[in-house]
mmCIF file with all atom_site columns, C-alpha atoms in Angstrom:
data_model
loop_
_atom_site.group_PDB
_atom_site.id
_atom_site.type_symbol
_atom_site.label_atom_id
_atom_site.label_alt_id
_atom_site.label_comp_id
_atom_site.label_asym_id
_atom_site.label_entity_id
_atom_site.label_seq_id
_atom_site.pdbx_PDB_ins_code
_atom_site.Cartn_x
_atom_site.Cartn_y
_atom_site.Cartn_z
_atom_site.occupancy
_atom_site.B_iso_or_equiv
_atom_site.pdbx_formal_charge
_atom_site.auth_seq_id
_atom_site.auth_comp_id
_atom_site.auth_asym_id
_atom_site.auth_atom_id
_atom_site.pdbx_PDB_model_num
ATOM 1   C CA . UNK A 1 1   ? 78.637 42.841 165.059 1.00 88.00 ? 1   UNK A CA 1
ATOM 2   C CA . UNK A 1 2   ? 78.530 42.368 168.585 1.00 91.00 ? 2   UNK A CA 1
ATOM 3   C CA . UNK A 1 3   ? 76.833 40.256 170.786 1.00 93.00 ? 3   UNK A CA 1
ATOM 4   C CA . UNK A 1 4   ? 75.699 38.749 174.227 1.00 93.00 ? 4   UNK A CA 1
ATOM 5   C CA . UNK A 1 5   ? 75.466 35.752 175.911 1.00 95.00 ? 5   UNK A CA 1
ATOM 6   C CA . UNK A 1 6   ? 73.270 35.136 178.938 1.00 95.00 ? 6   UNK A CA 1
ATOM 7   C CA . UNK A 1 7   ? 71.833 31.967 180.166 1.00 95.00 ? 7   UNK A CA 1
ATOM 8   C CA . UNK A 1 8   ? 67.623 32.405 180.841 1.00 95.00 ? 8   UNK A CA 1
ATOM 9   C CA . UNK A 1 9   ? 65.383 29.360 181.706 1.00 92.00 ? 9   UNK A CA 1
ATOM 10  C CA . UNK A 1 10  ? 68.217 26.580 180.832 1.00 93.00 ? 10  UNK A CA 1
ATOM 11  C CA . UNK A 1 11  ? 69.163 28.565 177.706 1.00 96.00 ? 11  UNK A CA 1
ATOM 12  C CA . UNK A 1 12  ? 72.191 29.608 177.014 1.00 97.00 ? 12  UNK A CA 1
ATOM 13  C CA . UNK A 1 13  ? 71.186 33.242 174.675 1.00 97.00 ? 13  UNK A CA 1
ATOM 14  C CA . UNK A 1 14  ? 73.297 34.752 172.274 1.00 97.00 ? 14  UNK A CA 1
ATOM 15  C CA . UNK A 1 15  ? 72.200 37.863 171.531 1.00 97.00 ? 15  UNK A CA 1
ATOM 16  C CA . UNK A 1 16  ? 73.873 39.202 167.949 1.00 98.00 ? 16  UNK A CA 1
ATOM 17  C CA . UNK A 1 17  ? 73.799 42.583 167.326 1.00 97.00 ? 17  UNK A CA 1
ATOM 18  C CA . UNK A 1 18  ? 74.522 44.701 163.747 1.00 97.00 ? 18  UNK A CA 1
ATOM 19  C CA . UNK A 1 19  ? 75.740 43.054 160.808 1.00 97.00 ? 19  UNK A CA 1
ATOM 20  C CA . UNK A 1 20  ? 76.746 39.486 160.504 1.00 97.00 ? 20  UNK A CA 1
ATOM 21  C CA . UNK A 1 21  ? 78.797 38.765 157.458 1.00 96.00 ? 21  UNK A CA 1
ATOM 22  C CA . UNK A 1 22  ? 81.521 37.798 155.774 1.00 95.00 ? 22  UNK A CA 1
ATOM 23  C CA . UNK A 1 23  ? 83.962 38.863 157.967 1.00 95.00 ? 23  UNK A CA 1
ATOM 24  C CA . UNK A 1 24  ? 82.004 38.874 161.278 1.00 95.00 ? 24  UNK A CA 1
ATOM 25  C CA . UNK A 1 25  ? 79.836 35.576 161.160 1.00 95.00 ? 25  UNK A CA 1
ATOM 26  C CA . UNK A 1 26  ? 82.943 33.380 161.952 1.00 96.00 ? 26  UNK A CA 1
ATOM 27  C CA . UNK A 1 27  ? 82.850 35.274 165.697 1.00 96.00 ? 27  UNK A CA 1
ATOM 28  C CA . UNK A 1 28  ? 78.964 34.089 165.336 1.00 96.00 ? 28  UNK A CA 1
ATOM 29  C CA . UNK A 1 29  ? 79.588 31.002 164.658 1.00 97.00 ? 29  UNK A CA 1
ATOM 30  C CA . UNK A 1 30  ? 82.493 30.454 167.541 1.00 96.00 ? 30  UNK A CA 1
ATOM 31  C CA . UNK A 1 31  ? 79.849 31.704 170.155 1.00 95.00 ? 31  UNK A CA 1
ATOM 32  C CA . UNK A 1 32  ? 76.973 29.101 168.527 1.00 97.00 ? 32  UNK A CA 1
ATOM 33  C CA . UNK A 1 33  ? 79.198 26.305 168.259 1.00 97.00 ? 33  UNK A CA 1
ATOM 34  C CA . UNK A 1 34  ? 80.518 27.024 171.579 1.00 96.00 ? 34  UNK A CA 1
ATOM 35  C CA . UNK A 1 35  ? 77.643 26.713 173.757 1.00 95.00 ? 35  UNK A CA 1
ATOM 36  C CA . UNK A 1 36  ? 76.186 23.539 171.957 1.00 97.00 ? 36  UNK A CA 1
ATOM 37  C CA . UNK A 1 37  ? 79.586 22.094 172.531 1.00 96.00 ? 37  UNK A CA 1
ATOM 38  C CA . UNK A 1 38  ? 78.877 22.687 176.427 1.00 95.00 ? 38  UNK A CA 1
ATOM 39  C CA . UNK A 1 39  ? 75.373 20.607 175.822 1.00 95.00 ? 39  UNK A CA 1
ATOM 40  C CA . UNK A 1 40  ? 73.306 23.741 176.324 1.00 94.00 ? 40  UNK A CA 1
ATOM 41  C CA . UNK A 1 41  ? 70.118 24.267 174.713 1.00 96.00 ? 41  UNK A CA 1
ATOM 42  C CA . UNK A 1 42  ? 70.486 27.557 172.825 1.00 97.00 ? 42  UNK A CA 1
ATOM 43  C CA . UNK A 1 43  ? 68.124 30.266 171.502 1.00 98.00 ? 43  UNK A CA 1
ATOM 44  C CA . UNK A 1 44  ? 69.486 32.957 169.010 1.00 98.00 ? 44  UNK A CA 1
ATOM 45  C CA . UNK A 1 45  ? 68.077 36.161 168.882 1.00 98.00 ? 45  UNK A CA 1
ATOM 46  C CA . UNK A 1 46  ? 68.125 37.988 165.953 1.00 98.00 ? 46  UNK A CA 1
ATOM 47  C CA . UNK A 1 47  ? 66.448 41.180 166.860 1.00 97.00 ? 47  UNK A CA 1
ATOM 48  C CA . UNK A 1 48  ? 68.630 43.552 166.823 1.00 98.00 ? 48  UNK A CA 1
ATOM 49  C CA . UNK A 1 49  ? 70.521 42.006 163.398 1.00 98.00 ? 49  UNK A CA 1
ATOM 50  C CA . UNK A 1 50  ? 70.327 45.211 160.460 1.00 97.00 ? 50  UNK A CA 1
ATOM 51  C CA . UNK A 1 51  ? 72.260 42.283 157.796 1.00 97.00 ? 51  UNK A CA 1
ATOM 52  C CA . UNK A 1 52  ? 72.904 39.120 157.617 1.00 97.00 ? 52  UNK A CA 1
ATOM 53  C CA . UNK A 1 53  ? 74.847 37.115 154.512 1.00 97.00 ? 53  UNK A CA 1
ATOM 54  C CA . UNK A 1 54  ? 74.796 34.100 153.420 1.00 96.00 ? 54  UNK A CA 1
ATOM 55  C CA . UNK A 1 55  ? 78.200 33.105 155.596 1.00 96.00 ? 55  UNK A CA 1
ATOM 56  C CA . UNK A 1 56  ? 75.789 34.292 158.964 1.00 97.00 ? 56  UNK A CA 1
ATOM 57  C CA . UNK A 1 57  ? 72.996 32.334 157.683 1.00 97.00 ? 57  UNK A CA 1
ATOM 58  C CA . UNK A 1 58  ? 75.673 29.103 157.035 1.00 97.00 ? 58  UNK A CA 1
ATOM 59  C CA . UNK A 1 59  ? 76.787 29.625 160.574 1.00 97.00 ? 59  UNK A CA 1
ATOM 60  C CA . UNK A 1 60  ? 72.941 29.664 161.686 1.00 98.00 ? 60  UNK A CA 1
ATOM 61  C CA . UNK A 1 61  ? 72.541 26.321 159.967 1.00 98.00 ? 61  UNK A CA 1
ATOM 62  C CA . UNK A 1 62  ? 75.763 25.005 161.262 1.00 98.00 ? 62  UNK A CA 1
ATOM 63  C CA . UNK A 1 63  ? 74.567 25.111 164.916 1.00 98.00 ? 63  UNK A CA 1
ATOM 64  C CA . UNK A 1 64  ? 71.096 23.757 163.398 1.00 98.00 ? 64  UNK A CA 1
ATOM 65  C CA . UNK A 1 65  ? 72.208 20.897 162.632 1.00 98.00 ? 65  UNK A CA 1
ATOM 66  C CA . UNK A 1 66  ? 75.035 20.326 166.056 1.00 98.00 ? 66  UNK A CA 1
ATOM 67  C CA . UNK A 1 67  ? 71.906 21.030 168.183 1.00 98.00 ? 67  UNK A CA 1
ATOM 68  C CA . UNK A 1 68  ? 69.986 18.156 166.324 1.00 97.00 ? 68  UNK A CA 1
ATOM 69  C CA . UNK A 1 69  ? 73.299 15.618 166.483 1.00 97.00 ? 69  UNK A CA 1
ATOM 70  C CA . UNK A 1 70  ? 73.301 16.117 170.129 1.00 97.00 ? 70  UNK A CA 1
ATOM 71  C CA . UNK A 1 71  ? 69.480 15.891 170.614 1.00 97.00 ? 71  UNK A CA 1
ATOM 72  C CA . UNK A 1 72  ? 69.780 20.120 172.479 1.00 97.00 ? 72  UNK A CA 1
ATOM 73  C CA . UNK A 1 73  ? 66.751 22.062 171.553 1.00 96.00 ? 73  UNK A CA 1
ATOM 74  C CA . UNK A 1 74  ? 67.608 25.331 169.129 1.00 97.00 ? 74  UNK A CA 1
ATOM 75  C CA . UNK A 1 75  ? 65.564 28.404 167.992 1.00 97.00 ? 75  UNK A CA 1
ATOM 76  C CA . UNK A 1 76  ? 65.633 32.165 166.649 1.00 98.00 ? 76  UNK A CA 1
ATOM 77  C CA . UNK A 1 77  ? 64.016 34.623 168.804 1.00 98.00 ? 77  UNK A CA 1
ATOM 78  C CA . UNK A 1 78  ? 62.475 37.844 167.803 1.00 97.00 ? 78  UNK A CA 1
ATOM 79  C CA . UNK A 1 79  ? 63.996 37.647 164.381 1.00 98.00 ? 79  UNK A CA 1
ATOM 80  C CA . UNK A 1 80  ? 64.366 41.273 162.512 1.00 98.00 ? 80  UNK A CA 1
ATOM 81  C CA . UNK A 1 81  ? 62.924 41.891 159.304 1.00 97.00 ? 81  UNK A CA 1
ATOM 82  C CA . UNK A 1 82  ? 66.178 42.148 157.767 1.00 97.00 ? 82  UNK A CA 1
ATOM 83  C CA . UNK A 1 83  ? 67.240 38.755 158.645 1.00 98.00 ? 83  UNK A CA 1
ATOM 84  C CA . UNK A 1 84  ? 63.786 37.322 158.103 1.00 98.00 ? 84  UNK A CA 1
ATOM 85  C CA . UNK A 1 85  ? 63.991 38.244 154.293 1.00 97.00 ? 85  UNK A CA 1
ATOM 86  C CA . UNK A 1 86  ? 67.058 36.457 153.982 1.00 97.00 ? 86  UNK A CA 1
ATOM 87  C CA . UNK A 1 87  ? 65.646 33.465 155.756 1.00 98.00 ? 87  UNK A CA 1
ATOM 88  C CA . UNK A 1 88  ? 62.671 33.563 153.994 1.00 97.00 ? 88  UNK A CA 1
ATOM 89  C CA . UNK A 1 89  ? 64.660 33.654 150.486 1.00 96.00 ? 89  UNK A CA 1
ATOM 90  C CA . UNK A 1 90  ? 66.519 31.041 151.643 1.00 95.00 ? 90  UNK A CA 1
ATOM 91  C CA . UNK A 1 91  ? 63.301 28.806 152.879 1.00 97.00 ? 91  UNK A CA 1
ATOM 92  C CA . UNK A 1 92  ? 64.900 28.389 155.880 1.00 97.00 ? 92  UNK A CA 1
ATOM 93  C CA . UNK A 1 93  ? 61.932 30.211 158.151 1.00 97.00 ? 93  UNK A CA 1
ATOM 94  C CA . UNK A 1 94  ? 60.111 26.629 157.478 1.00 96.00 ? 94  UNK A CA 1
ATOM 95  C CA . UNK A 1 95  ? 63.363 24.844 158.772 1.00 96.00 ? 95  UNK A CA 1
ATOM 96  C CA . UNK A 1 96  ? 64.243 26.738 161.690 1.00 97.00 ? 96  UNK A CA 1
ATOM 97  C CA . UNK A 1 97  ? 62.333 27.013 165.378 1.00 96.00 ? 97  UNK A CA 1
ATOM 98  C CA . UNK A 1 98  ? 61.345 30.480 165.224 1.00 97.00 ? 98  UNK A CA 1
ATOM 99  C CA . UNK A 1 99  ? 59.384 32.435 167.789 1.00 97.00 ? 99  UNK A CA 1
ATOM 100 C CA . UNK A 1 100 ? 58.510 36.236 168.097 1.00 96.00 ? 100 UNK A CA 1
ATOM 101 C CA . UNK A 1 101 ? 60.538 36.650 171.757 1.00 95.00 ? 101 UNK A CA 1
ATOM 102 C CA . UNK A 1 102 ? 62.320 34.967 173.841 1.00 94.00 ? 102 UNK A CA 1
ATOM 103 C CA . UNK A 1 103 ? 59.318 34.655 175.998 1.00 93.00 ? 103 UNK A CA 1
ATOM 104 C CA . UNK A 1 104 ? 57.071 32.857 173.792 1.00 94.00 ? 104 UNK A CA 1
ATOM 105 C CA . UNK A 1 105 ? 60.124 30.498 173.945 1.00 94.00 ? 105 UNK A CA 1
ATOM 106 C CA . UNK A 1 106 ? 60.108 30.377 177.130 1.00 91.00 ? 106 UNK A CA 1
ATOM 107 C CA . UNK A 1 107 ? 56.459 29.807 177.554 1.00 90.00 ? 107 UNK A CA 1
ATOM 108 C CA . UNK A 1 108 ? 56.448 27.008 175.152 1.00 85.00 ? 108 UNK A CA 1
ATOM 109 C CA . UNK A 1 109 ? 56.586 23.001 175.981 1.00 82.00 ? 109 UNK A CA 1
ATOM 110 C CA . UNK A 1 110 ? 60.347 21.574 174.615 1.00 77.00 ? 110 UNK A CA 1
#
């Protein structure tokens, strides 16, 4: 996995890239954490993600459910297919924001 950060329209971005598992999604989770820690609303996009386990998906959840404690606004943006069918398995595509790019996002009221 790697990944990017960038802050765009009052986001902070983390861009993940590859596979995010077992041994990779604790890096994920560091960056997630991270920037909700600094009170920034964050968007994570999944596009370019080819896997993602059930430890990514847990650190996905994790910053869920920091960004709700501390009131920040969180979404996925441009989520692949491969991560899709995991969050779909999972039901979590009807518990996440998700939006097709980080532009719709961008577009849309918070």
């Amino acid at each position: 996995m790697s990944y990017r950060v960038d802050e765009v329209g009052g986001y902070a971005v983390v861009a993940l890239t590859g596979e995010v598992d077992l041994s990779r999604s604790p890096e994920a989770r560091k960056l997630i954490l991270g920037c909700l820690q600094k009170n920034m609303p964050l968007l994570v996009d999944l596009s370019a993600v080819e896997y993602i386990d059930s430890s990514g998906v847990a650190s996905l959840v994790e910053g869920y459910q920091l960004s709700r404690s501390r009131q920040l606004d969180f979404g996925l943006v441009g989520v692949s297919d491969a991560a899709m069918n995991v969050l779909r398995l999972a039901r979590l595509d009807q518990v996440f924001p998700i939006y097709a790019s980080l532009e719709e996002r961008l577009k849309a009221p918070r």
